[in-house]
Amino acid sequence: MSSKSSRSIFRSLSFRLNLTYAACSVISMAAVLVICYLFLEGSLRRRTDVYLAQEVPEYRALLESQNLDVLKDALAKEVESEGVDQIFFRLIDPEGHVVFSTDVSAWTRLSVDQQAIQAALAHVGKPIFFGYHDEEHDVQGRIAYGAISDELVLQLGESLEGVHTLLRQFRIVFAAATLAFLICSLFAGAYMARRALAGVQRVTQAAVHITAGAWEHRVPVSRYDDEIDELAKAFNTMVDRIEVLFRELRDVTDDIAHDLRTPLMRIRGEAEMALRETAPASFDGERCGSVLEECDGMLHFINTMLEISQTEAGAAPMERSALALAPLVEDVCELFRPVAEDKTLTLSCALEALPPVSGEASRLNRVFVHLLDNAVKYTPPGGAVCVTGRQEDGEVVVEIRDTGIGIRADALDSVFNRFYRADGSRSTAGNGLGLSLARAIVRAHEGDINVSSVEGEGSCFEVRLPIAADVKL
Ligand code: ADP
């Protein structure tokens, strides 16, 4: 994938919608999981405290019903069954002396908190809790102090290792769930963004078709009657209106051109008659001559305009047949050779053996005459005009390349419009209709014409015509 297309993917609305959707989903999911995790962690810790708190009255009852030795025995057995690194017990007197202790070798940072002992003795039945953290050996636990008689405090502790193992497993499950959710939401987001924007794409495609001249194209309206359908309906109504205005404007222009042609022909006829009856060298003769010239120029202009309209509307009759383009283009090149030589231009014509196109020779001839005329006209002396032809993707492609004045990048789209003339071309003869007619003729042949150009370096006009079907050379 080219960097340009990947850049445009990242900038596309569907990509950004997808990303926003995935980000929102994952953030919400992660927030829920974090809350669950914190709640779980808190309740597991509380469960440890509840367990420790329950142990104290049990052992107090044992001491009251039995004696100290039985109690010590019971504590030692409990540690033995749970493991020395999981639980420990110590009996401490009010002065802080340890009277009895189970194996506390795993609890290296154990100390006696005198204040906790006093508090436990003062509030019998209400144990005092502390956190235990030995960073060096990575041991964490909870410690409780609870009075089991007026003279003895039970200090007991339980490791949080089990809790941490459980929490670690939860973290792994949560991370995997978040990742899976992210992937799912990316797919779901892509699907939803695609669905939501499909309607916008329908409108874009219709706009592209209409811009290319397919005025009959409209945006299909679905049965959902949603916002996109409203946009489609508004768009279609707008195009209907523009089409009517456009056709009306074109009809008015054509009508004016049509109406002008008749009186102009009459003026021309009168001038011709007057010229015939007057001595050509006389003053009146000269005037009649220039009136004739002007009339010819205006008639040519009007006729070209009407021809463009008729060709674009498909109203101009055409007689198409299998036509070999190479000899036609070569003839046009020969036609321009003397003019090119006069202007000290190098004119070269290199056309491969080309398959035939289906076309009308006289009209296609006009296209190439006009393109070569422009190439010669807009190339300063000493330059070159090169005509080449090739077959490509079921089409015959003829290129007319020159080293002339070139066309500004922002004017490239306009050169095929009626009456367009670049600022630098106004001093050159022309009326800005030639390329418009050339395009109308090529399109009437189901082909197309394109231009590429660099200002000051030259231009290249490319005519593409489909190869005639079922015709052998
Ligand atoms: P014109 O009669 O003015 O040549 P066209 O429709 O043939 O009308 O061309 C429109 C405009 O496109 C020209 O006025 C000129 O500015 C530009 N143009 C056309 N062909 C060339 C070319 N080969 N090199 C530079 N500019 C060109």
XYZ file of C-alpha atoms and ligand atoms in Angstrom:
500
model
C 0.000 0.000 0.000
C 1.434 3.392 -0.934
C 2.143 5.909 1.810
C -0.410 8.240 0.244
C -3.247 5.717 0.386
C -2.302 4.661 3.932
C -2.273 8.320 4.914
C -5.721 8.784 3.431
C -6.989 5.712 5.332
C -5.776 7.253 8.607
C -7.491 10.511 7.714
C -10.742 8.896 6.639
C -13.856 9.504 8.688
C -14.603 5.775 8.954
C -11.131 5.140 10.429
C -11.552 7.934 12.969
C -15.094 6.781 13.859
C -13.825 3.256 14.269
C -10.936 4.388 16.446
C -13.196 6.572 18.606
C -15.690 3.738 19.018
C -12.958 1.222 19.905
C -11.292 3.675 22.318
C -14.601 4.490 24.074
C -15.534 0.802 24.337
C -12.147 -0.258 25.661
C -11.929 2.644 28.131
C -15.421 1.807 29.486
C -14.568 -1.880 29.637
C -11.236 -1.162 31.368
C -12.983 1.180 33.853
C -15.523 -1.546 34.738
C -12.747 -4.112 35.134
C -10.641 -1.798 37.318
C -13.654 -1.113 39.571
C -14.344 -4.881 39.788
C -10.691 -5.529 40.543
C -10.532 -2.921 43.331
C -13.761 -4.238 44.815
C -12.432 -7.814 44.657
C -9.106 -6.832 46.212
C -10.872 -4.989 49.077
C -13.269 -7.829 49.794
C -10.489 -10.454 49.770
C -8.534 -8.395 52.310
C -11.659 -7.954 54.435
C -12.252 -11.713 54.286
C -8.755 -12.276 55.760
C -9.533 -9.813 58.579
C -12.874 -11.547 59.242
C -11.071 -14.897 59.428
C -8.481 -13.505 61.886
C -11.218 -11.831 63.934
C -13.106 -15.141 64.204
C -10.007 -16.964 65.504
C -9.650 -14.783 68.615
C -12.969 -15.689 70.391
C -12.441 -19.342 69.433
C -9.093 -19.502 71.233
C -10.408 -17.395 74.119
C -13.163 -19.972 74.611
C -10.585 -22.788 74.452
C -8.416 -21.100 77.102
C -11.414 -20.538 79.324
C -12.674 -24.130 78.977
C -9.242 -25.841 79.039
C -5.809 -24.539 80.030
C -2.820 -22.718 78.481
C -1.027 -25.890 77.390
C -4.064 -27.122 75.465
C -4.258 -23.702 73.798
C -0.548 -23.781 72.840
C -1.052 -27.264 71.457
C -4.031 -26.165 69.373
C -2.099 -23.129 68.019
C 0.916 -25.271 67.082
C -1.361 -27.787 65.296
C -3.063 -25.081 63.323
C 0.296 -23.673 62.132
C 1.413 -27.170 61.279
C -1.650 -27.797 59.107
C -1.653 -24.354 57.401
C 2.110 -23.937 56.965
C 4.602 -21.737 58.843
C 4.734 -19.236 55.996
C 0.917 -18.940 55.914
C 0.003 -18.348 59.546
C 1.565 -17.702 62.958
C 0.419 -17.207 66.582
C 2.089 -15.529 69.549
C 0.852 -15.111 73.090
C 1.987 -11.827 74.628
C 1.607 -10.552 78.184
C 0.555 -6.943 78.963
C 4.245 -5.871 79.283
C 4.967 -7.031 75.761
C 6.851 -10.215 76.571
C 6.270 -13.106 74.191
C 4.973 -15.986 76.353
C 4.564 -18.454 73.523
C 5.281 -18.400 69.803
C 4.771 -20.782 66.886
C 7.469 -20.924 64.167
C 7.843 -17.334 62.928
C 10.966 -17.886 60.841
C 9.022 -16.810 57.702
C 7.872 -13.580 59.409
C 11.254 -11.873 59.811
C 9.975 -8.345 60.357
C 7.638 -9.215 63.171
C 7.563 -6.885 66.166
C 5.386 -6.238 69.192
C 3.266 -3.106 69.185
C 2.732 -2.073 72.794
C -0.077 0.317 71.946
C -1.936 -2.411 70.055
C -1.638 -4.709 73.107
C -3.104 -2.039 75.386
C -5.880 -1.288 72.928
C -6.713 -4.999 72.543
C -6.837 -5.439 76.363
C -9.030 -2.351 76.696
C -11.508 -3.491 74.007
C -11.994 -7.202 74.505
C -13.750 -8.813 71.477
C -12.573 -6.055 69.148
C -9.257 -7.061 67.531
C -6.778 -4.487 66.255
C -5.552 -5.011 62.643
C -2.273 -4.122 60.929
C -0.768 -4.698 57.498
C 2.483 -6.668 57.257
C 4.919 -6.101 54.411
C 8.384 -7.618 54.156
C 9.720 -6.177 50.899
C 13.012 -8.047 51.143
C 11.338 -11.482 51.122
C 8.237 -10.350 49.293
C 5.852 -11.386 52.042
C 2.581 -9.563 52.683
C -0.013 -10.362 55.270
C -2.519 -9.134 57.822
C -1.824 -9.135 61.574
C -4.378 -8.946 64.404
C -4.106 -8.388 68.168
C -6.977 -9.747 70.292
C -7.284 -10.211 74.072
C -8.021 -13.827 75.056
C -7.869 -13.115 78.817
C -7.060 -10.182 81.128
C -3.390 -11.251 81.065
C -2.886 -12.500 77.536
C -3.093 -11.047 74.054
C -3.130 -13.305 71.004
C -1.086 -11.890 68.133
C -1.909 -13.790 64.963
C -1.129 -13.232 61.328
C -2.083 -14.663 57.972
C -0.214 -14.396 54.704
C -1.915 -12.659 51.749
C -0.074 -14.870 49.283
C -3.236 -16.745 48.282
C -5.080 -13.465 47.802
C -2.256 -12.113 45.637
C -2.109 -15.267 43.549
C -5.831 -14.983 42.952
C -5.549 -11.276 42.102
C -2.658 -11.991 39.700
C -4.828 -14.528 37.885
C -7.629 -12.010 37.709
C -5.246 -9.421 36.258
C -4.242 -11.841 33.504
C -7.884 -12.695 32.775
C -8.807 -8.993 32.788
C -5.950 -8.078 30.420
C -6.886 -10.909 28.046
C -10.552 -9.883 28.198
C -9.651 -6.247 27.466
C -7.501 -7.293 24.499
C -10.225 -9.569 23.126
C -12.747 -6.786 23.641
C -10.464 -4.318 21.827
C -10.195 -6.623 18.812
C -13.960 -7.257 18.798
C -14.746 -3.550 19.089
C -12.330 -2.747 16.245
C -14.186 -5.196 14.000
C -17.589 -4.065 15.239
C -16.527 -0.414 14.867
C -15.278 -1.008 11.319
C -18.550 -2.716 10.419
C -20.681 0.019 11.982
C -18.616 2.857 10.487
C -18.820 1.176 7.085
C -22.585 0.817 7.359
C -23.049 4.376 8.595
C -20.855 5.854 5.853
C -22.129 3.679 3.013
C -24.860 6.248 2.450
C -22.343 9.102 2.347
C -20.350 7.121 -0.203
C -23.503 6.713 -2.304
C -23.881 10.488 -2.353
C -20.164 10.971 -3.166
C -20.344 8.478 -6.053
C -23.418 10.170 -7.454
C -21.677 13.556 -7.227
C -18.639 12.125 -9.077
C -20.838 10.667 -11.837
C -22.797 13.879 -12.221
C -19.587 15.937 -12.336
C -18.390 13.652 -15.132
C -21.518 14.573 -17.105
C -23.943 11.747 -16.190
C -26.793 14.125 -15.374
C -29.322 11.302 -15.203
C -27.522 9.791 -12.171
C -29.272 10.068 -8.785
C -28.535 8.816 -5.260
C -30.536 5.653 -4.508
C -32.844 6.185 -1.504
C -33.188 3.227 0.900
C -36.341 2.220 2.770
C -34.981 3.220 6.195
C -35.870 6.890 5.744
C -32.967 7.903 7.994
C -30.719 10.993 7.935
C -28.725 9.644 4.974
C -31.947 9.152 3.010
C -32.905 12.717 3.803
C -29.502 13.846 2.543
C -29.973 11.721 -0.610
C -33.414 13.202 -1.251
C -32.156 16.769 -0.712
C -29.179 16.042 -2.980
C -31.409 14.591 -5.731
C -33.762 17.570 -5.545
C -30.790 19.918 -5.781
C -29.426 18.077 -8.841
C -32.900 18.115 -10.481
C -32.998 21.875 -10.018
C -29.429 22.426 -11.249
C -30.078 20.205 -14.250
C -33.143 22.212 -15.224
C -31.241 25.505 -14.808
C -28.234 24.125 -16.684
C -30.325 22.879 -19.599
C -32.289 26.126 -19.713
C -29.053 28.133 -19.784
C -27.598 25.943 -22.511
C -30.801 26.129 -24.534
C -30.829 29.922 -24.243
C -27.165 30.096 -25.412
C -27.878 27.741 -28.282
C -31.014 29.652 -29.246
C -29.089 32.918 -29.254
C -26.344 31.348 -31.385
C -28.979 29.913 -33.709
C -30.823 33.201 -34.027
C -27.582 35.090 -34.679
C -26.550 32.759 -37.454
C -29.379 33.676 -39.863
C -28.909 37.498 -39.810
C -25.146 37.000 -39.937
C -25.440 34.861 -43.034
C -27.637 37.549 -44.545
C -25.072 40.308 -43.732
C -22.380 38.092 -45.218
C -24.423 37.572 -48.374
C -25.007 41.317 -48.702
C -21.272 42.020 -48.197
C -20.383 39.402 -50.788
C -22.814 40.915 -53.299
C -21.467 44.396 -52.620
C -17.895 43.146 -53.060
C -18.775 41.584 -56.381
C -20.327 44.815 -57.600
C -17.487 47.077 -56.297
C -13.897 47.327 -57.529
C -11.946 45.235 -54.930
C -9.111 47.784 -54.682
C -11.456 50.637 -53.823
C -12.148 51.758 -50.252
C -15.642 50.157 -50.257
C -14.171 46.929 -51.551
C -11.745 46.765 -48.603
C -14.566 47.413 -46.143
C -16.737 44.747 -47.703
C -13.756 42.345 -47.505
C -13.261 42.938 -43.781
C -17.043 42.675 -43.121
C -16.898 39.283 -44.892
C -13.915 38.197 -42.763
C -15.626 39.208 -39.534
C -18.802 37.439 -40.597
C -16.815 34.272 -41.392
C -15.129 34.438 -37.976
C -18.448 34.866 -36.159
C -20.145 32.143 -38.192
C -17.287 29.757 -37.427
C -17.614 30.629 -33.754
C -21.385 30.107 -33.722
C -21.177 26.902 -35.741
C -18.555 25.475 -33.382
C -20.705 26.325 -30.372
C -23.739 24.643 -31.897
C -21.655 21.641 -32.919
C -20.367 21.228 -29.366
C -23.934 21.314 -28.009
C -25.194 18.839 -30.590
C -22.257 16.472 -30.091
C -22.578 16.590 -26.307
C -26.318 15.966 -26.549
C -25.703 13.067 -28.967
C -27.802 14.875 -31.568
C -25.039 15.201 -34.181
C -25.359 12.388 -36.734
C -22.230 10.243 -36.919
C -21.196 7.639 -39.376
C -18.823 5.359 -37.556
C -16.854 2.559 -39.077
C -13.697 0.551 -38.314
C -10.973 3.109 -38.653
C -7.190 2.744 -38.601
C -6.014 5.658 -36.487
C -2.292 5.569 -37.347
C -2.601 6.739 -41.010
C -5.173 9.367 -39.970
C -2.854 10.829 -37.304
C 0.174 10.586 -39.627
C -1.715 12.559 -42.288
C -2.481 15.255 -39.742
C 1.226 15.362 -38.777
C 2.168 15.786 -42.441
C -0.341 18.598 -42.691
C 1.411 20.477 -39.908
C 4.982 19.708 -40.998
C 5.392 22.886 -43.121
C 4.017 25.120 -40.334
C 6.299 23.411 -37.793
C 9.325 23.848 -40.074
C 8.465 27.506 -40.591
C 8.476 27.893 -36.814
C 11.704 25.824 -36.483
C 9.890 23.180 -34.432
C 10.848 19.507 -34.504
C 7.725 17.508 -35.298
C 7.990 13.739 -34.868
C 5.278 11.142 -35.339
C 5.832 7.570 -34.092
C 2.786 5.318 -34.046
C 2.923 1.569 -33.528
C 0.688 -0.716 -35.570
C -2.603 0.058 -33.863
C -5.865 -1.907 -33.879
C -8.811 -0.090 -35.439
C -11.208 2.094 -33.500
C -14.838 2.602 -34.336
C -15.135 6.225 -35.439
C -15.953 8.838 -37.963
C -12.777 9.820 -39.787
C -13.685 13.451 -40.435
C -14.538 14.170 -36.792
C -11.531 12.402 -35.338
C -9.424 14.210 -37.910
C -10.701 17.504 -36.470
C -9.692 16.407 -32.976
C -6.080 15.704 -33.969
C -5.887 18.767 -36.212
C -6.934 20.896 -33.293
C -4.551 19.259 -30.814
C -1.614 19.600 -33.216
C -2.613 23.149 -34.054
C -2.522 24.003 -30.345
C 0.776 22.172 -29.806
C 2.408 24.108 -32.677
C 0.699 27.362 -31.656
C 1.735 27.219 -27.997
C 5.316 25.970 -28.520
C 7.942 28.685 -29.039
C 10.442 28.374 -31.930
C 13.157 25.747 -31.357
C 10.814 23.468 -29.394
C 9.510 20.014 -30.197
C 6.146 18.362 -30.779
C 6.033 14.598 -30.531
C 3.054 12.419 -31.480
C 3.024 8.792 -30.330
C 0.437 6.034 -30.355
C 0.111 2.756 -28.486
C -2.384 0.117 -27.450
C -3.215 -0.096 -23.743
C -5.960 -1.897 -21.759
C -8.330 -2.369 -24.710
C -7.818 1.191 -25.893
C -5.816 3.029 -28.501
C -3.902 5.868 -26.868
C -2.516 8.771 -28.905
C -0.308 11.308 -27.146
C 0.511 14.780 -28.449
C 3.397 16.070 -26.371
C 4.990 19.495 -26.755
C 7.741 21.508 -25.100
C 5.641 24.667 -25.159
C 4.483 27.249 -22.629
C 2.575 24.655 -20.600
C -0.576 25.143 -18.542
C -0.827 26.210 -14.900
C -1.815 23.326 -12.587
C -4.952 25.168 -11.404
C -6.073 25.690 -15.018
C -5.772 22.042 -16.101
C -9.398 21.270 -15.207
C -10.651 24.317 -17.103
C -8.968 23.974 -20.502
C -11.789 21.753 -21.779
C -14.479 24.252 -20.729
C -16.106 26.396 -23.376
C -14.444 29.784 -23.928
C -11.571 29.057 -21.557
C -8.328 30.722 -22.589
C -5.310 30.988 -20.287
C -4.091 34.519 -19.632
C -0.878 33.890 -21.573
C -2.816 32.696 -24.652
C -4.989 35.730 -25.205
C -2.493 37.289 -27.652
C -2.667 34.091 -29.758
C -5.486 33.535 -32.255
C -8.279 31.331 -30.935
C -11.658 31.379 -29.252
C -11.389 28.816 -26.450
C -13.815 26.379 -28.078
C -11.400 23.956 -29.771
C -10.642 21.670 -26.811
C -14.280 21.712 -25.766
C -15.274 20.429 -29.228
C -12.387 17.923 -29.245
C -13.567 16.467 -25.937
C -17.197 16.338 -27.070
C -16.166 14.421 -30.215
C -13.898 11.983 -28.327
C -16.572 11.330 -25.698
C -19.170 10.777 -28.429
C -16.803 7.975 -29.522
C -16.913 6.554 -25.935
C -13.339 7.666 -25.394
C -11.761 10.362 -23.297
C -9.174 13.069 -23.515
C -6.832 14.148 -20.703
C -4.106 16.661 -20.244
C -0.996 16.825 -18.088
C 1.273 19.805 -18.130
C 4.044 21.669 -16.354
C 3.992 25.421 -16.816
C 7.014 26.580 -18.775
C 8.021 23.016 -19.713
C 5.267 21.685 -21.948
C 1.981 19.805 -22.176
C 0.790 16.357 -23.100
C -2.725 15.697 -24.426
C -3.756 12.059 -24.355
C -6.647 10.778 -26.480
C -8.049 7.379 -25.528
C -10.444 5.556 -27.837
C -11.831 2.052 -27.330
C -10.693 -0.595 -29.804
C -13.480 -1.452 -32.274
C -15.113 -4.756 -31.317
C -15.368 -7.619 -33.836
C -13.104 -5.945 -36.353
C -9.947 -7.502 -37.774
C -7.114 -5.386 -39.181
P -7.834 28.193 -28.157
O -8.581 28.473 -29.378
O -7.670 29.349 -27.257
O -6.543 27.491 -28.424
P -8.611 25.736 -26.957
O -9.935 25.248 -26.438
O -7.982 24.949 -28.002
O -8.785 27.227 -27.366
O -7.634 25.806 -25.740
C -8.015 26.431 -24.540
C -6.819 26.981 -23.817
O -6.000 25.899 -23.377
C -5.894 27.795 -24.702
O -6.321 29.125 -24.753
C -4.558 27.663 -23.988
O -4.491 28.577 -22.939
C -4.621 26.269 -23.420
N -3.908 25.280 -24.254
C -4.445 24.401 -25.115
N -3.495 23.634 -25.692
C -2.309 24.044 -25.161
C -0.941 23.628 -25.315
N -0.597 22.655 -26.153
N 0.000 24.280 -24.600
C -0.342 25.263 -23.735
N -1.608 25.689 -23.536
C -2.578 25.088 -24.225
